[in-house]
Amino acid sequence: MGILLQACGHQKDIETGRKVHNLVWASTQLKNDYILNTRIITMYSMCGYPSDSRSVFDQLETKNLYQWNALISGHIKNELWHDAMSIFCELILVTEVKPDNFTFPCLIKACGGLRDAGLGGVVQGMVVKSGLISDVFVTNALIGMYGKCGLLEEAVQVFEEMLERNVVSWNSMICGFSENGLFWESFDLLRVMLGAEEGLVPDVATLVTLLPVCVALGDVENGKMIHGLAVKLGLDRELMVNNALVDMYSKFGFLFEAEILFEKNDNKSVVSWNSMIGCYSSEGDVGRTFDLLRKMQIGDEDLHVNEVTILNALPVCLGESELLSVKELHGYTLRHGFQYNDLVANSFVSAYAKCGTLISAEHVFHAMENKTVSSWNALIGGCAQNGNPSKAIDKMEDKSLVSWNAMIAGYSHNGLPGEALHLFRKMVADENHAYGNPPNYIDLKQ
């Protein structure tokens, strides 16, 4: 049963997971097995159902640290940072259970997720009091937290004071530098790591962290160096490394290298396909973009086009000749409910406008529930491309202050200050508009 629960969690198979859960709890012999109950809690969290994890936890007659840790960790995995901290407060306030070197790293990660270094410092104080400050798992988490909060001096201090470092320690520090824009320092630290006395070698996480750094620096030579290191370490066929390499080469316009890596990948994920589709799209190759998209759809039945696929493919559609391709993608989007994603909807507004079909762009726009500045940008840009930038004004239905501001900003961002000023005057003069507050000038100034 335990193995089945683990498998359901990894596969995110919630339906089978619920059946296994019911079987366990139907057995008087198994219902109180703390290992199985811990795995049930973990399974629901891994499937994206932390509320079910909480429900299971609350029904347990007795709770040990493993179950508390599973519940806290599950909320962390689902990025419910505040909830995780609340559960920890329950743990220390209503029980005599002592947090351990698994609990504290979870809490520290929550502080990083919240970008709350002050709270992280409080947790660090608790760690010191508990005698776990030398634990490598705890210190690694502290480095990561301070890095996410932009406090690199504190991260470096923790790193340098460590009695024992593992590859995760180095990765956390490299990641901290890269997340804060210190890209060259990331590579300097890699070189120090390779020459360090610990004899540690980079792993998948090291390489996947550094490859986007090469793109940010526009440094394909270091990218090739990382590729060579991956081959030397036997990591080039690892899925995450392969995907990162394809993405890097595609962003540098090295289509041939990206294709070779993609074809060598025997275990392609949605990310793999999306990266290669994005590569063809960025090169303006409509044929290969949509050929690969169709191949993806008829390939592995476990792979499905997602929002990122749509967003990667649409930019290649730049004219009337691509209208059928846009409609093909739009049909798929409607069948799978992706139209509710704001980024996807905005992209279709732009794509239809670029193909000269403004009426279709307007239909997509009007179907959107939440029209943001980006939504108005897309519509106004489309109207401008089709020779009638003022037409978007006629499409304004909601006359709230937020909508006025969004539309004014849209004209301003599209390089149409005259229309923006005209719209501002129209807003002020509109007899149907009642101000609860003075007009917002911020977007107009932009």
PDB file of N, CA and C in Angstrom, residues 210-211 214-215 219-228:
ATOM      1  N   LEU A 210      23.083  27.161 -13.925  1.00  0.00           N
ATOM      2  CA  LEU A 210      24.063  27.980 -14.640  1.00  0.00           C
ATOM      3  C   LEU A 210      23.723  28.209 -16.115  1.00  0.00           C
ATOM      4  N   LEU A 211      23.005  27.299 -16.749  1.00  0.00           N
ATOM      5  CA  LEU A 211      22.714  27.470 -18.178  1.00  0.00           C
ATOM      6  C   LEU A 211      21.887  28.733 -18.466  1.00  0.00           C
ATOM      7  N   CYS A 214      24.098  31.764 -18.560  1.00  0.00           N
ATOM      8  CA  CYS A 214      24.804  31.979 -19.836  1.00  0.00           C
ATOM      9  C   CYS A 214      23.946  32.799 -20.791  1.00  0.00           C
ATOM     10  N   VAL A 215      22.643  32.500 -20.816  1.00  0.00           N
ATOM     11  CA  VAL A 215      21.723  33.252 -21.677  1.00  0.00           C
ATOM     12  C   VAL A 215      21.648  34.701 -21.218  1.00  0.00           C
ATOM     13  N   ASP A 219      26.482  34.762 -23.202  1.00  0.00           N
ATOM     14  CA  ASP A 219      27.802  34.121 -23.235  1.00  0.00           C
ATOM     15  C   ASP A 219      27.672  32.664 -23.681  1.00  0.00           C
ATOM     16  N   VAL A 220      27.659  32.449 -24.986  1.00  0.00           N
ATOM     17  CA  VAL A 220      27.490  31.096 -25.498  1.00  0.00           C
ATOM     18  C   VAL A 220      28.712  30.227 -25.223  1.00  0.00           C
ATOM     19  N   GLU A 221      29.887  30.836 -25.095  1.00  0.00           N
ATOM     20  CA  GLU A 221      31.098  30.046 -24.841  1.00  0.00           C
ATOM     21  C   GLU A 221      31.032  29.360 -23.479  1.00  0.00           C
ATOM     22  N   ASN A 222      30.597  30.085 -22.459  1.00  0.00           N
ATOM     23  CA  ASN A 222      30.420  29.445 -21.158  1.00  0.00           C
ATOM     24  C   ASN A 222      29.307  28.407 -21.217  1.00  0.00           C
ATOM     25  N   GLY A 223      28.295  28.670 -22.050  1.00  0.00           N
ATOM     26  CA  GLY A 223      27.234  27.685 -22.236  1.00  0.00           C
ATOM     27  C   GLY A 223      27.774  26.390 -22.813  1.00  0.00           C
ATOM     28  N   LYS A 224      28.660  26.514 -23.797  1.00  0.00           N
ATOM     29  CA  LYS A 224      29.284  25.326 -24.381  1.00  0.00           C
ATOM     30  C   LYS A 224      30.181  24.631 -23.363  1.00  0.00           C
ATOM     31  N   MET A 225      30.824  25.422 -22.501  1.00  0.00           N
ATOM     32  CA  MET A 225      31.655  24.828 -21.449  1.00  0.00           C
ATOM     33  C   MET A 225      30.803  23.990 -20.500  1.00  0.00           C
ATOM     34  N   ILE A 226      29.631  24.527 -20.121  1.00  0.00           N
ATOM     35  CA  ILE A 226      28.719  23.780 -19.249  1.00  0.00           C
ATOM     36  C   ILE A 226      28.230  22.519 -19.960  1.00  0.00           C
ATOM     37  N   HIS A 227      27.970  22.636 -21.263  1.00  0.00           N
ATOM     38  CA  HIS A 227      27.556  21.468 -22.049  1.00  0.00           C
ATOM     39  C   HIS A 227      28.649  20.402 -22.021  1.00  0.00           C
ATOM     40  N   GLY A 228      29.886  20.830 -22.237  1.00  0.00           N
ATOM     41  CA  GLY A 228      31.006  19.887 -22.193  1.00  0.00           C
ATOM     42  C   GLY A 228      31.149  19.240 -20.830  1.00  0.00           C
TER      43      GLY A 228
END
